[in-house]
PDB file of C-alpha atoms and ligand atoms in Angstrom:
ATOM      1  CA  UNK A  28      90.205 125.934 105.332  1.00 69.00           C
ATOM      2  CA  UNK A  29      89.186 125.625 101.473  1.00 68.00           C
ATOM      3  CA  UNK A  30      90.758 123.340  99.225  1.00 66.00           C
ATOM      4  CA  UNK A  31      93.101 125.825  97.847  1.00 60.00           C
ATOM      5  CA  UNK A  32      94.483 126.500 101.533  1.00 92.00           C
ATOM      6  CA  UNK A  33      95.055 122.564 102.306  1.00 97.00           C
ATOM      7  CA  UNK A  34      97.058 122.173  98.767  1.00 96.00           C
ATOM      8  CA  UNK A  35      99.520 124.551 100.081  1.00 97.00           C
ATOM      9  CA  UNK A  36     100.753 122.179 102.576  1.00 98.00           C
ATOM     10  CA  UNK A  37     101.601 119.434  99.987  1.00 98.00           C
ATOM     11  CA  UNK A  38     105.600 119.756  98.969  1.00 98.00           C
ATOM     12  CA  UNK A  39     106.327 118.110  95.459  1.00 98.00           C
ATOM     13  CA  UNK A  40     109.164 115.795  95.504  1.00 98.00           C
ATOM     14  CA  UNK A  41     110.536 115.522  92.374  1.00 97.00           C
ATOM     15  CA  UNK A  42     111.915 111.985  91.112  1.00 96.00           C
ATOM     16  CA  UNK A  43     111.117 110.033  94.473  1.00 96.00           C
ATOM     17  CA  UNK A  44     110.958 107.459  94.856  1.00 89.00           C
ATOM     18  CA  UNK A  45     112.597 106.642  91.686  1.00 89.00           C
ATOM     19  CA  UNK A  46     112.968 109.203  88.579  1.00 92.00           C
ATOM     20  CA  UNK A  47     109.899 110.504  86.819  1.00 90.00           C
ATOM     21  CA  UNK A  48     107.473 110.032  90.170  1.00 89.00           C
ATOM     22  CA  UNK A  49     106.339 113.897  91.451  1.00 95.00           C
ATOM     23  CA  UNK A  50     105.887 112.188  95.406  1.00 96.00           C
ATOM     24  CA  UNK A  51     103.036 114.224  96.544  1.00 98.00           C
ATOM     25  CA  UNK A  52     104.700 114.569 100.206  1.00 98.00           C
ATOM     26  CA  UNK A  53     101.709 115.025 103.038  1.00 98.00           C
ATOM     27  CA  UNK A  54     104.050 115.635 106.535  1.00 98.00           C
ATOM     28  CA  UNK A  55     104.043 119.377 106.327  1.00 98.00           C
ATOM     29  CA  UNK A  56     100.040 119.110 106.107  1.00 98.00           C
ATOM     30  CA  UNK A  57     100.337 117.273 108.713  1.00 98.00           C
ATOM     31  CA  UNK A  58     102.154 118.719 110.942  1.00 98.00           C
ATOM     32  CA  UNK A  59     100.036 121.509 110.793  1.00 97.00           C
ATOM     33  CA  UNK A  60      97.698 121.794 113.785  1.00 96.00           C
ATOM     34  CA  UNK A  61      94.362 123.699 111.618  1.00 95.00           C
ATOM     35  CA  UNK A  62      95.615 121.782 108.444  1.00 97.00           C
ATOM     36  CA  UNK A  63      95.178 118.184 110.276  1.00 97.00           C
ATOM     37  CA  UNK A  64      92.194 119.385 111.920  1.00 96.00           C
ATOM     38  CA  UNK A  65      90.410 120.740 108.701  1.00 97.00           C
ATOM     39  CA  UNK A  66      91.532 117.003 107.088  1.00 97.00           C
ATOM     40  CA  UNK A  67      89.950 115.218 109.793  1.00 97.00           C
ATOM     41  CA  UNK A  68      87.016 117.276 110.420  1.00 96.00           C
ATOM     42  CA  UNK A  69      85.720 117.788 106.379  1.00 97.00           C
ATOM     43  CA  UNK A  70      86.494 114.338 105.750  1.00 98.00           C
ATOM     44  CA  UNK A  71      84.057 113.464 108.323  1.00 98.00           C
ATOM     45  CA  UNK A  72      81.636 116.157 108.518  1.00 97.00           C
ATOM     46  CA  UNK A  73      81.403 114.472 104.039  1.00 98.00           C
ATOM     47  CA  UNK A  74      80.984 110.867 105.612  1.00 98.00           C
ATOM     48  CA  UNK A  75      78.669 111.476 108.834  1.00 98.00           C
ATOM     49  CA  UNK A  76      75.536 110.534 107.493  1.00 98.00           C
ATOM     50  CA  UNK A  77      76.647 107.417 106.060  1.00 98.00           C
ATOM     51  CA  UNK A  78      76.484 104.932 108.766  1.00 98.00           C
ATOM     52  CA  UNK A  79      80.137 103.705 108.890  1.00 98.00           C
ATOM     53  CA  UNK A  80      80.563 101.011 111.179  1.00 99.00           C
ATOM     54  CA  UNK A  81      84.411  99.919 109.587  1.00 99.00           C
ATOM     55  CA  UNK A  82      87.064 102.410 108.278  1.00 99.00           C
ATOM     56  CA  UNK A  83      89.539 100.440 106.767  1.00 99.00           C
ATOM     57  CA  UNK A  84      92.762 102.475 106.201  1.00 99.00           C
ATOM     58  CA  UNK A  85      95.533 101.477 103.493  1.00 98.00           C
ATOM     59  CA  UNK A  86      99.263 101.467 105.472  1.00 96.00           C
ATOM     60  CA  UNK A  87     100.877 102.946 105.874  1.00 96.00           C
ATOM     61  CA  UNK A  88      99.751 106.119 105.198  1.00 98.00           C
ATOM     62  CA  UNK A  89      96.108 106.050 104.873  1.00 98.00           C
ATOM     63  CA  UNK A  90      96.436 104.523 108.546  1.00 98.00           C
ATOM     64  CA  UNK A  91      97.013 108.347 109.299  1.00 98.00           C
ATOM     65  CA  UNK A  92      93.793 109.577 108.456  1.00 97.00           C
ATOM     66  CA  UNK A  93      91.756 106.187 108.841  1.00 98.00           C
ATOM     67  CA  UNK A  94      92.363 106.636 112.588  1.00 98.00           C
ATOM     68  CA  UNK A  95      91.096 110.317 113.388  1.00 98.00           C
ATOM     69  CA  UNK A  96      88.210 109.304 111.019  1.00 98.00           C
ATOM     70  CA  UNK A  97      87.407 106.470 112.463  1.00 98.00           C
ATOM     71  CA  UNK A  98      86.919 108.007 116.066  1.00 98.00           C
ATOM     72  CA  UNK A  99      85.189 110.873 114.970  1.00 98.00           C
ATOM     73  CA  UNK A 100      82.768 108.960 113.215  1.00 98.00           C
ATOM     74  CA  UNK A 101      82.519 106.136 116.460  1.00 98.00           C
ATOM     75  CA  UNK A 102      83.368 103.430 113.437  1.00 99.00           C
ATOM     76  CA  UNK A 103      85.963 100.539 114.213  1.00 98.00           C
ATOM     77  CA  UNK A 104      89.498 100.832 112.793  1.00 98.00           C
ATOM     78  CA  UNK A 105      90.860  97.789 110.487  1.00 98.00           C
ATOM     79  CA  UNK A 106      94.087  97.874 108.770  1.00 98.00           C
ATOM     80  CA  UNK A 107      95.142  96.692 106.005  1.00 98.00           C
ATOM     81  CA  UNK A 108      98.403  95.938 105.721  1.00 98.00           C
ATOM     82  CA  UNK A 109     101.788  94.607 102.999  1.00 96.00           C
ATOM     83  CA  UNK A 110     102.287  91.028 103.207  1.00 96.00           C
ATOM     84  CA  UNK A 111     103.435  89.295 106.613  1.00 97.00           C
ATOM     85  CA  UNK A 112     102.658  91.939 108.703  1.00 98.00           C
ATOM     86  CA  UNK A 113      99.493  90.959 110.027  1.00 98.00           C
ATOM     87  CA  UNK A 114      99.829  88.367 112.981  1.00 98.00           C
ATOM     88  CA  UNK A 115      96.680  86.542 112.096  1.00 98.00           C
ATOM     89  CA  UNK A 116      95.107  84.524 108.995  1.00 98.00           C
ATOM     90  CA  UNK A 117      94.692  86.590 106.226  1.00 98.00           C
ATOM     91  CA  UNK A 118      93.261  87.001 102.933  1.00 98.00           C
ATOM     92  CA  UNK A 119      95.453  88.540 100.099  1.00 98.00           C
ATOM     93  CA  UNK A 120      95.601  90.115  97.022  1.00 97.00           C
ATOM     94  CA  UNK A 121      98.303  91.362  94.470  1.00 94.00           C
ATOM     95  CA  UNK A 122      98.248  94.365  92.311  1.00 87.00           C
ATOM     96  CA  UNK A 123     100.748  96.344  91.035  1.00 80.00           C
ATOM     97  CA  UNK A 124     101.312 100.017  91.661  1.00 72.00           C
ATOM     98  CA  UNK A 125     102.455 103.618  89.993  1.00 60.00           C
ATOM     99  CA  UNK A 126     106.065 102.355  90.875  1.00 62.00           C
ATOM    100  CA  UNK A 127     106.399  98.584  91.667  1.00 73.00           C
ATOM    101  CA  UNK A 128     104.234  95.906  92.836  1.00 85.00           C
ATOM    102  CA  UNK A 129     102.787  94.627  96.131  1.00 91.00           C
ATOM    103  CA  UNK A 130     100.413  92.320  97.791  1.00 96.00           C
ATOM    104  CA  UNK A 131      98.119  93.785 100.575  1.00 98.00           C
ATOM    105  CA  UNK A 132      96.258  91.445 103.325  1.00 98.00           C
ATOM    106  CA  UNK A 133      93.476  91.572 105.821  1.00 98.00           C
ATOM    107  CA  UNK A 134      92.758  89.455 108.457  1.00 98.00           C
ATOM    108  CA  UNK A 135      89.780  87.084 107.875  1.00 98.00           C
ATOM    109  CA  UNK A 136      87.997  88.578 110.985  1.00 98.00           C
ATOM    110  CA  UNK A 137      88.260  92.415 110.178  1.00 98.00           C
ATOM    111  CA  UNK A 138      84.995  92.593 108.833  1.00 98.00           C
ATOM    112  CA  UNK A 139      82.245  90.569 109.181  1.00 98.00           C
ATOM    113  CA  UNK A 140      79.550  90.215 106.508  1.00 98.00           C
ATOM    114  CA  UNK A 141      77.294  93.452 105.669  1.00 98.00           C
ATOM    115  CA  UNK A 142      79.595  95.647 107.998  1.00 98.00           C
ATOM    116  CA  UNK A 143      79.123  99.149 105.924  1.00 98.00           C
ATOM    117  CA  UNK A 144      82.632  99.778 105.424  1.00 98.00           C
ATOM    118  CA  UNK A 145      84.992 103.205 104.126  1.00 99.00           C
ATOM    119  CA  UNK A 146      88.492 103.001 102.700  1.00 99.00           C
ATOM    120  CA  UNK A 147      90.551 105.346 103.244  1.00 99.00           C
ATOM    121  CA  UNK A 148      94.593 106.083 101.818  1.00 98.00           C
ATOM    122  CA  UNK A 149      96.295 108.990 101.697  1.00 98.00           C
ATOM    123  CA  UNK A 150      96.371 109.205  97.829  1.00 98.00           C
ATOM    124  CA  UNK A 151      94.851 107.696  95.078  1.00 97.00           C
ATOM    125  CA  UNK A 152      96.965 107.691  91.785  1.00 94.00           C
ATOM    126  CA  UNK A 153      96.108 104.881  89.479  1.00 91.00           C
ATOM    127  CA  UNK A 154      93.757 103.169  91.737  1.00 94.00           C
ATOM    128  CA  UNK A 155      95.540 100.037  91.999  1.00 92.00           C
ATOM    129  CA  UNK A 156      96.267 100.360  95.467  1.00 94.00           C
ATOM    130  CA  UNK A 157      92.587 100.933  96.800  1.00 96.00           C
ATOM    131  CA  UNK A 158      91.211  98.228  94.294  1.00 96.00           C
ATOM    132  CA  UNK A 159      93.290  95.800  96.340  1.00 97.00           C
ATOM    133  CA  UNK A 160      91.457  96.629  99.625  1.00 98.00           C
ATOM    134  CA  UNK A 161      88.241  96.786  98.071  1.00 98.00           C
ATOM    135  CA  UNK A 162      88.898  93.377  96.552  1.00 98.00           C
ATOM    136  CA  UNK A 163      89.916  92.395 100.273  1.00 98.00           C
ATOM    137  CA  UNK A 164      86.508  93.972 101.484  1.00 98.00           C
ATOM    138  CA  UNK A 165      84.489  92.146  98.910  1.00 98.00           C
ATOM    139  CA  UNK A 166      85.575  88.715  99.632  1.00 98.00           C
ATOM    140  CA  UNK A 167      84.626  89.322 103.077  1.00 98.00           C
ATOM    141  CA  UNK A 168      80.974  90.567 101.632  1.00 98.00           C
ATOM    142  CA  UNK A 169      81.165  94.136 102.970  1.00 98.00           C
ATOM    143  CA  UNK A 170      79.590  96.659 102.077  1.00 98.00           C
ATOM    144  CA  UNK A 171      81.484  99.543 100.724  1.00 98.00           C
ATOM    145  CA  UNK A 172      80.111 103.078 101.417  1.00 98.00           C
ATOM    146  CA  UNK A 173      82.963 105.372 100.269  1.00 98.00           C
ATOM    147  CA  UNK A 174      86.717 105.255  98.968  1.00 98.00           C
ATOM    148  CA  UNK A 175      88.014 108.286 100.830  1.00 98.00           C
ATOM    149  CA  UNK A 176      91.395 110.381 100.031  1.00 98.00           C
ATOM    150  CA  UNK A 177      93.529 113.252 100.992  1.00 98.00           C
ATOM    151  CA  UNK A 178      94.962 113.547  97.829  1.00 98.00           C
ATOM    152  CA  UNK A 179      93.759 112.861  93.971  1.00 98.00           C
ATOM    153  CA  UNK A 180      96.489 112.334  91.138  1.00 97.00           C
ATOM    154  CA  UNK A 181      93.156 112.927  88.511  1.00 97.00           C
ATOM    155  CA  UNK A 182      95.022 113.145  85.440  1.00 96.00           C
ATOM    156  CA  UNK A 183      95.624 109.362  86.025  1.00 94.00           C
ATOM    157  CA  UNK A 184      92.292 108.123  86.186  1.00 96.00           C
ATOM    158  CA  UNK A 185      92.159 105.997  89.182  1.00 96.00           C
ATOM    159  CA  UNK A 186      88.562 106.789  89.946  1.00 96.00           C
ATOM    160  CA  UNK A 187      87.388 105.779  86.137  1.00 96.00           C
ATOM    161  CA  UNK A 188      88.862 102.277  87.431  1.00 95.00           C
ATOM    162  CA  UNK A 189      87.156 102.446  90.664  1.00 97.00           C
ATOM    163  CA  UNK A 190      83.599 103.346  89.001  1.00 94.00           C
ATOM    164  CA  UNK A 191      82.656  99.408  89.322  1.00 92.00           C
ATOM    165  CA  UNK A 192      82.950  99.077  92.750  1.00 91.00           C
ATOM    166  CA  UNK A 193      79.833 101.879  93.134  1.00 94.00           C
ATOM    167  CA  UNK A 194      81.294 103.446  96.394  1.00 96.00           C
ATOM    168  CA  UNK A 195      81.436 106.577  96.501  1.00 97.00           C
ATOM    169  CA  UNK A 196      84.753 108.585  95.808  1.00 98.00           C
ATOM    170  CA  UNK A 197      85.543 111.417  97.715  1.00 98.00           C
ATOM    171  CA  UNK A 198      89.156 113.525  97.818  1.00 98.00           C
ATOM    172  CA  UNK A 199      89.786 116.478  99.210  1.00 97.00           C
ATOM    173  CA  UNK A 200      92.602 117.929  96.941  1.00 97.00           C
ATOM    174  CA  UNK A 201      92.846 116.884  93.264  1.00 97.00           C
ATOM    175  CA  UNK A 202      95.667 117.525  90.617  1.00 97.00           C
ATOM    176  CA  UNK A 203      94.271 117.451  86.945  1.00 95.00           C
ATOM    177  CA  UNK A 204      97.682 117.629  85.589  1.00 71.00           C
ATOM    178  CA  UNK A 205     100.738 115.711  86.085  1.00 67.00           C
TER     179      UNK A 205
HETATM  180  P1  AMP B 115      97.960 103.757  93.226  1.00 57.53           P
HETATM  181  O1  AMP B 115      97.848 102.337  93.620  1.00 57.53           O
HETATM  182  O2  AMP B 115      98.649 103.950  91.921  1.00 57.53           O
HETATM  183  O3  AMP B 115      96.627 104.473  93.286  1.00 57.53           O
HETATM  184  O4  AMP B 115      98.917 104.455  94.296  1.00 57.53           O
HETATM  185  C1  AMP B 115      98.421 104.899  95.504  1.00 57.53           C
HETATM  186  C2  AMP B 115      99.337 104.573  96.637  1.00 57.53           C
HETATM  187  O5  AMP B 115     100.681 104.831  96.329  1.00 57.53           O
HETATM  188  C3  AMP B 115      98.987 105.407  97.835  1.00 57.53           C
HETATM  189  O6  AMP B 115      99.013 104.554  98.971  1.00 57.53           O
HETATM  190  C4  AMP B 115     100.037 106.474  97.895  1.00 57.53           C
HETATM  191  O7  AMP B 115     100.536 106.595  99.203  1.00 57.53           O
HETATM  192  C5  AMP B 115     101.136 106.015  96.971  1.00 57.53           C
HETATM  193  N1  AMP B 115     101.459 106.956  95.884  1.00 57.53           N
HETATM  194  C6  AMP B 115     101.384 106.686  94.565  1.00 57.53           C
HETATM  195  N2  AMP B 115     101.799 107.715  93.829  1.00 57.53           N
HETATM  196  C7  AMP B 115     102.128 108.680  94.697  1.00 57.53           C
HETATM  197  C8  AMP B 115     102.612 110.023  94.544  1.00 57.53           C
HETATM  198  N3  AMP B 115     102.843 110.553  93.338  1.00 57.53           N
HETATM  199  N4  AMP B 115     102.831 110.751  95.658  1.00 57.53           N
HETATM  200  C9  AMP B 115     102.579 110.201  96.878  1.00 57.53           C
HETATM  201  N5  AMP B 115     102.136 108.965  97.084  1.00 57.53           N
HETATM  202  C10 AMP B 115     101.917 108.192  96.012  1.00 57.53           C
END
């Protein structure tokens, strides 16, 4: 199922969750049997080769994908998760976000050092989101091997701000205008 076919699943939401936000709703991909399927299997079929040993998936979305992805590829599942949610000690970070702010945490124990590690959300839009969690990975010396995403808002430049961190970015659907 091509890109074209996969971007037919996403419904536009205008003016959610507040007014001027397009919400770039997933479920009806989703819910598709071939449409989750063809997520799953091209995300993984891009990372097989790369020796993942920790997907760590954004909630609560990303933890959608991160988990098929994970077990296909036979690579541990870590989340990370808003603040307080985690039982255990935690390292955290703030950022702030297309609408709002937040702070994101991981426990202290989710990745060791040198585990070769992919993120993966749902969407990246300005990249503030996925710089958190690679901020999270980095103080726990991990080595990033890819930023993966359903979705790419490209018109907002997230991946120009993620260019530092020298992972690889990979999305399967992008929107180059708003
Ligand atoms: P950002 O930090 O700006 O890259 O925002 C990415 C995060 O916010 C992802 O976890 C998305 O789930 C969510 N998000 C931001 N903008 C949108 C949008 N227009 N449609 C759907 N989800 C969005």
């Amino acid at each position: 199922m091509p890109e074209m076919e996969l971007k037919a699943y996403v419904r536009d939401v205008p003016d959610y969750p507040k007014p001027g936000i397009v919400f770039k709703d997933l479920t009806p991909l989703w819910k598709d049997p071939a449409a989750f399927r063809s997520m799953v299997e091209r995300m993984v079929s891009h990372f097989r080769e790369s020796q993942v040993e920790t997907v760590v998936a954004i909630e609560s979305r990303g933890l959608i994908l991160g988990s098929p992805i994970a077990y296909a590829l036979g690579a541990g599942l870590v989340p990370v998760r808003k603040a307080g949610k985690l039982p255990w000690r935690t390292v955290k970070v703030s950022y702030s976000l297309e609408y709002g702010s937040a702070t994101s945490e991981l426990h202290t124990d989710a990745v060791a050092p040198g585990t070769r590690v992919l993120i993966v959300d749902d969407l990246l839009a300005t990249g503030g989101t996925v710089e958190a969690a690679i901020k999270l990975v980095l103080h726990l010396q991990g080595k990033i091997v890819g930023l993966a995403f359903l979705a790419e808002l490209a018109f907002l430049k997230g991946r120009e701000r993620l260019l530092p961190c020298g992972a690889e970015i990979f999305s399967l659907i992008q929107y180059g205008e708003p």
